[in-house]
Coordinates of C-alpha atoms in Angstrom, one line a residue:
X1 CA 110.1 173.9 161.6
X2 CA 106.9 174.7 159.6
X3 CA 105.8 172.4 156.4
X4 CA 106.7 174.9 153.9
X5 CA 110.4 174.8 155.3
X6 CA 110.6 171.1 155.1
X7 CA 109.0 171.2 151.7
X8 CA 111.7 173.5 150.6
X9 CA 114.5 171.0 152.9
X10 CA 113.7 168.6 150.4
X11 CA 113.3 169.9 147.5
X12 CA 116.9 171.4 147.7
X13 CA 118.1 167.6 149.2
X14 CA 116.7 166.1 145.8
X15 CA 118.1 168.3 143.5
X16 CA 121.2 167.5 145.5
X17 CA 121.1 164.0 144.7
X18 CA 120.0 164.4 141.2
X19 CA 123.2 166.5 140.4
X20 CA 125.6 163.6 142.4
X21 CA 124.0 161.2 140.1
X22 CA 124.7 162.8 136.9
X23 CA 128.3 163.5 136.7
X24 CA 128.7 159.3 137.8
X25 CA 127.4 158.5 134.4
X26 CA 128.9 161.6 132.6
X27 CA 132.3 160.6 134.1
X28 CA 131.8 157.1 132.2
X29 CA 132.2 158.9 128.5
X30 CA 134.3 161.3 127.1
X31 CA 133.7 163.2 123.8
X32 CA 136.6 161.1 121.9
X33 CA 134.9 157.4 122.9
X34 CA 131.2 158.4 123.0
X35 CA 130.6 161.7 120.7
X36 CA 126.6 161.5 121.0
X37 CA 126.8 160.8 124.9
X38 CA 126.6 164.6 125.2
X39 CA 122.9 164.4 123.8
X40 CA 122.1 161.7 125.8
X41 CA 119.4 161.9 129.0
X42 CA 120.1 160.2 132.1
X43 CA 118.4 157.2 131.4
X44 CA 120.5 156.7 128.2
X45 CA 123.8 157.2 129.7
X46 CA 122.8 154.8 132.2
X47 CA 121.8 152.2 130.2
X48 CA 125.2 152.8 128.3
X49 CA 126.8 152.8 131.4
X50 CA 125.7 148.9 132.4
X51 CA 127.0 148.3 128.7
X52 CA 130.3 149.3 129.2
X53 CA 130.5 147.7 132.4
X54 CA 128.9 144.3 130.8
X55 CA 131.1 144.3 127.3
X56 CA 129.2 141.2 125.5
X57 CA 126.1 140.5 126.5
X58 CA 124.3 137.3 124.8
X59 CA 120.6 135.7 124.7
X60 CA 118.3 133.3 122.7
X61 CA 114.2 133.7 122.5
X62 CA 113.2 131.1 124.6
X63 CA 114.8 128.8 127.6
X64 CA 113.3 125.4 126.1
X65 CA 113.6 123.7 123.0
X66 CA 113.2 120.6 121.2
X67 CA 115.9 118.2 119.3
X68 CA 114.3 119.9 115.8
X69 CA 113.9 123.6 116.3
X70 CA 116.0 126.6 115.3
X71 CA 117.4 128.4 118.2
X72 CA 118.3 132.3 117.4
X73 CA 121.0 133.7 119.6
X74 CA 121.6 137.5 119.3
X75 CA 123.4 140.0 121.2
X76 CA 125.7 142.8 121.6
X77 CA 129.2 144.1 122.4
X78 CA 129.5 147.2 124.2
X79 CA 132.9 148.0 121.9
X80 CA 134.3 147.4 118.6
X81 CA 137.4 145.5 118.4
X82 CA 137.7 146.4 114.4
X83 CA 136.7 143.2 112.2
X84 CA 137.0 140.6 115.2
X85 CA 134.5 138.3 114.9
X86 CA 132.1 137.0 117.7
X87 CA 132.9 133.1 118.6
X88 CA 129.8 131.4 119.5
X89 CA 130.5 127.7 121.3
X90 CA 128.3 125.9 122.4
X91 CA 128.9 122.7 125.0
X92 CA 126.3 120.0 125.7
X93 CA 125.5 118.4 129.4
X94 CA 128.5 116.5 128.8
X95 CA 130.6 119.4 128.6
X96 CA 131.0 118.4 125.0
X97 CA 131.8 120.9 122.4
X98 CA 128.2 120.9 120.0
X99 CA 129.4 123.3 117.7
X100 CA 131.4 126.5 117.1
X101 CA 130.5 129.7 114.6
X102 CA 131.9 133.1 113.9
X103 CA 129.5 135.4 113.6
X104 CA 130.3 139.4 112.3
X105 CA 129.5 142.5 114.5
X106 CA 127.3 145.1 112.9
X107 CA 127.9 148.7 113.2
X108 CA 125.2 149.0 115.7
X109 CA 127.2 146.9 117.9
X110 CA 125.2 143.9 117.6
X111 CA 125.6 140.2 116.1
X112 CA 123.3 137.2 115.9
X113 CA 123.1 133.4 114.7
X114 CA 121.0 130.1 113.9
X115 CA 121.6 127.1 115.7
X116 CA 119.9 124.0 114.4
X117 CA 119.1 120.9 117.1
X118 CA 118.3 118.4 114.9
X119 CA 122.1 117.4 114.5
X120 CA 123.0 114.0 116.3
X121 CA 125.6 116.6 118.7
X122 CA 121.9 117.5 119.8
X123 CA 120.5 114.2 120.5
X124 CA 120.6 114.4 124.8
X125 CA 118.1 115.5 126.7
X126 CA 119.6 118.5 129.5
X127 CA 121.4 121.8 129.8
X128 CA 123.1 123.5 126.7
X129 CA 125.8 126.6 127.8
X130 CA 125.8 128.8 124.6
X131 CA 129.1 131.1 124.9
X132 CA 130.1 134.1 123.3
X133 CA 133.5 135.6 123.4
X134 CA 134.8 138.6 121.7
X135 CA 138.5 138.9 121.5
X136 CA 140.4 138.1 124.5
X137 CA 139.2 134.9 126.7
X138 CA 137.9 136.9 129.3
X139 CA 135.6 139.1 127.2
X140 CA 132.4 136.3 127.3
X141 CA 129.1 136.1 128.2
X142 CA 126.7 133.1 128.6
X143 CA 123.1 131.8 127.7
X144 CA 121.9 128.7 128.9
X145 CA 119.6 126.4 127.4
X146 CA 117.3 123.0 127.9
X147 CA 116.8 120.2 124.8
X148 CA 113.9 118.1 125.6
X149 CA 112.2 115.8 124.6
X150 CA 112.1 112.9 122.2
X151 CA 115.2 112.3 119.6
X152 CA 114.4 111.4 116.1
X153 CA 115.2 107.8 115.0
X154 CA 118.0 109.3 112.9
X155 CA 119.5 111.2 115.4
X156 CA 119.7 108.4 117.8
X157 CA 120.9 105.9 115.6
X158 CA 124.4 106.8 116.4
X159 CA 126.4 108.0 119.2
X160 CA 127.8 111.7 119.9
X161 CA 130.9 110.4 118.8
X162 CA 129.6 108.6 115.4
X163 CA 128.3 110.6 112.4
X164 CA 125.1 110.0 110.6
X165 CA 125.7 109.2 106.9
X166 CA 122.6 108.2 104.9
X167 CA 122.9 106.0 102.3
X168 CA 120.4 104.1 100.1
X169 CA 117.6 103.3 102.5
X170 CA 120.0 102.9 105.3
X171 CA 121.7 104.9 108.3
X172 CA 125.4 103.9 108.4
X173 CA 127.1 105.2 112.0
X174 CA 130.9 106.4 110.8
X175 CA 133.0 106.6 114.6
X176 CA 135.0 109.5 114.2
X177 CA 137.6 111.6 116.6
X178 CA 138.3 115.5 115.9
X179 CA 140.7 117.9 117.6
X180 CA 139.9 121.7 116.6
X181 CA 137.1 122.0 115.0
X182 CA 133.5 120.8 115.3
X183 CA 131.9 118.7 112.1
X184 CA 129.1 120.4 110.9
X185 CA 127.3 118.1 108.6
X186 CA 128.6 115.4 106.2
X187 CA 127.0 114.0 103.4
X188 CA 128.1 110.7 101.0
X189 CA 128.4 110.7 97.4
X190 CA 128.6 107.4 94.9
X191 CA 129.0 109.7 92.0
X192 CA 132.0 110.8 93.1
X193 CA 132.6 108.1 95.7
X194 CA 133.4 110.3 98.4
X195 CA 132.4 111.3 101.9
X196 CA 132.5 115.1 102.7
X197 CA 132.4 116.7 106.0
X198 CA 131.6 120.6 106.4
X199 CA 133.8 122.0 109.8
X200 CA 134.0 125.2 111.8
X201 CA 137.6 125.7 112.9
X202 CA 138.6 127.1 116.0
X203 CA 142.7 126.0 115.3
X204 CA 144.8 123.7 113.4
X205 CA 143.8 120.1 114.1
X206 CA 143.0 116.3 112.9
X207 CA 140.1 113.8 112.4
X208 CA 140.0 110.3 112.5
X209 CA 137.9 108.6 110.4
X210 CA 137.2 104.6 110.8
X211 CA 135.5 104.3 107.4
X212 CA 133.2 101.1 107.4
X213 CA 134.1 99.6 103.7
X214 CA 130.6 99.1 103.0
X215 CA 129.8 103.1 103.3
X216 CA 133.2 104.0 101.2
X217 CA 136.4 102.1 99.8
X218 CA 139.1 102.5 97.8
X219 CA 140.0 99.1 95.3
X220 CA 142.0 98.7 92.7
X221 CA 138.7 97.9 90.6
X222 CA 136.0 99.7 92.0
X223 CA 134.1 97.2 94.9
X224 CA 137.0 95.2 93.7
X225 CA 140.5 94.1 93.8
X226 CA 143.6 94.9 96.5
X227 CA 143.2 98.0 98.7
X228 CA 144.3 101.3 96.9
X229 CA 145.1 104.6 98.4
X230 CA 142.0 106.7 99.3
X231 CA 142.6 110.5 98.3
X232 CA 142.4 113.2 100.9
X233 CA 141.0 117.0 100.3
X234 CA 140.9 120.0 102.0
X235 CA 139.0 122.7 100.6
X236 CA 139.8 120.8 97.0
X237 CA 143.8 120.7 97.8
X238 CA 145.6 117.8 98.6
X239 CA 146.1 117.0 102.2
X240 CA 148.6 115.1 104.5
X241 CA 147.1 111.7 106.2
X242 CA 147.7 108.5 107.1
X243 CA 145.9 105.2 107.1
X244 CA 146.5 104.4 110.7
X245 CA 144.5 100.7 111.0
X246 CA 143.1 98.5 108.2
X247 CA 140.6 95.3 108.6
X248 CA 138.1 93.7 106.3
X249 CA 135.6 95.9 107.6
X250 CA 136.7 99.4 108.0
X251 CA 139.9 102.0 107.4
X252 CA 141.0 104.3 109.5
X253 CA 142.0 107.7 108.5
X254 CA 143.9 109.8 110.6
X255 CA 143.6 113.7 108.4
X256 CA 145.3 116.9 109.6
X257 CA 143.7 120.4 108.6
X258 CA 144.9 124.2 108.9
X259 CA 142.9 126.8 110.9
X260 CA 139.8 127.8 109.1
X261 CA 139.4 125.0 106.4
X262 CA 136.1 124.7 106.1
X263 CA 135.5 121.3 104.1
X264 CA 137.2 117.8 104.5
X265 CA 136.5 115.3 101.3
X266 CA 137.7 111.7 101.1
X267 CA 137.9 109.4 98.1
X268 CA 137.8 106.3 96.9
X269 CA 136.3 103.8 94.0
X270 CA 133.2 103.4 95.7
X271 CA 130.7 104.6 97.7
X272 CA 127.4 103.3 98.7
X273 CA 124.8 104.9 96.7
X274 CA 122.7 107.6 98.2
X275 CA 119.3 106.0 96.7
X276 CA 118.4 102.5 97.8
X277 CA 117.0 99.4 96.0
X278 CA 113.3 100.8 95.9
X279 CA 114.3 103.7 94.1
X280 CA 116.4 101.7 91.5
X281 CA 113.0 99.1 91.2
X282 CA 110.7 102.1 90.6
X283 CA 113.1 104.0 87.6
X284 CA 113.1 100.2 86.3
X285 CA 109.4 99.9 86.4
X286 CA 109.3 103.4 85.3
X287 CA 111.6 103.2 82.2
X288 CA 109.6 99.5 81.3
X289 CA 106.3 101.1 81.5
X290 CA 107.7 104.2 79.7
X291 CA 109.0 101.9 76.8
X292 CA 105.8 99.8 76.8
X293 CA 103.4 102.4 76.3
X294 CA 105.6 103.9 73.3
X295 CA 105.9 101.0 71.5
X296 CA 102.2 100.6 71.8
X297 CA 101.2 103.7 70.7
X298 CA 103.8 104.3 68.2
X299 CA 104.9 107.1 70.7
X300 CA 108.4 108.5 69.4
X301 CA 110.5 111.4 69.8
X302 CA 112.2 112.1 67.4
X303 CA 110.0 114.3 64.8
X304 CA 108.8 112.8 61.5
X305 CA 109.7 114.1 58.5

């Protein structure tokens, strides 16, 4: 056989193979599920192809991060289920649930989200699986991060199974047990002398709460008196719980929530006050010097007629 005849052999051979190839990602479409497909070039197809095939696919920016960065997780779904929203869980090297979001699809198919590290869920050092799952169980896909480095004093003050209230010039360490749904944040109030917790829901479920009495109580007289009844709301209505254990240092709340509350608030008569002795000396100081310098001056205002 001469050279131009082999030439020709494989010419024909590759056009050959060229055609098998097409009709396998053709054959993945059809006009009703994928109306542009027909406009598509091989390349496209197959890229759509390894879509279909994968239907959620899920990353973040980088593989490493610190206990105070921002980690963005983005992603697609390779079909939309509607309004279904993307559930985004993520589990610590403990196998510990961190925290859990829904997140919305856009129309392009895609969906992304902010995960802060600086939370005390954060504080180990190792391997964090971010999941996403879109509709049924099996529909997931996984990214998996390391947290390293060194944890902030207030992160470590407490254990994974403690939140961090601040109060005054203090960090008080509130143990706490919570069955479907991951807290958030949480933040103390004397104003209102209450402690609010922000969740994400993932069912219906409960929180104990052992509420040291020098972070938040409930007296008949404010810091005062027998022990009254604390008041329980969820998302500002009324909610069932029971005061489960009592001693002269702490109640213990046991609090039940619905799927998809999204805010827990407890109150009492008192709470500790979310600026410390300092601050109180300094507005003192202030006020004195404020008073001093008017009545030296003959500084007033009220306007003189």
């Amino acid at each position: 056989m001469n050279s131009y005849a082999l030439y020709v052999l494989i010419a024909i051979m590759a056009a050959a193979g060229t055609l098998a190839i097409v009709p396998t990602y053709a054959s993945t479409f059809d006009e009703e599920a994928c109306p542009d497909c027909g406009s598509m070039d091989i390349y496209e197809r197959a890229n759509m192809a390894n879509q279909r095939d994968s239907p959620i696919r899920v990353m973040t920016e980088n593989k490493v991060y610190d206990h105070n960065s921002e980690i963005h997780v983005r992603g697609y779904v390779a079909n939309l289920r509607g309004d279904a929203p993307v559930t985004i869980t993520v589990t610590g090297p403990q196998n510990n649930i961190v925290t859990v979001q829904q997140v919305e699809v856009s129309e392009d198919n895609s969906f992304e989200a902010m995960l802060n590290t600086g939370g005390s869920l954060w504080k180990q050092n190792g391997m964090y699986t971010i999941r996403a799952q879109y509709g049924p169980q099996q529909i997931n896909d996984k990214a998996v991060v390391e947290i390293t480095g060194e944890v902030s004093q207030e992160a470590s003050a407490c254990a994974a199974d403690e939140l961090v209230v601040k109060g005054g010039n203090q960090v008080y360490c509130v143990p706490f047990d919570i069955t479907g749904a991951v807290v958030e944040k949480n933040s103390i109030s004397s104003k209102t002398s209450s402690l609010t917790l922000i969740i994400t829901t993932d069912s219906d479920g409960s929180v104990s709460l052992q509420i040291p009495r020098n972070v938040l109580d409930a007296r008949q007289h404010g810091m005062e008196g027998d022990d009254a009844d604390f008041i329980v709301l969820v998302d500002g209505e009324e909610a069932d719980f029971e005061e489960i254990d009592t001693t002269s240092d702490d109640r213990t709340l046991d609090i039940t929530f619905p799927v998809g509350a999204t805010q827990i608030e407890v109150i009492g008569t008192w709470a500790v006050p979310e600026f410390g002795t300092t601050a109180a000396i300094i507005l003192a100081v202030a006020i004195v010097a404020i008073v001093a310098v008017s009545a030296r001056t003959r500084l007033s205002i009220l306007p003189r007629y």
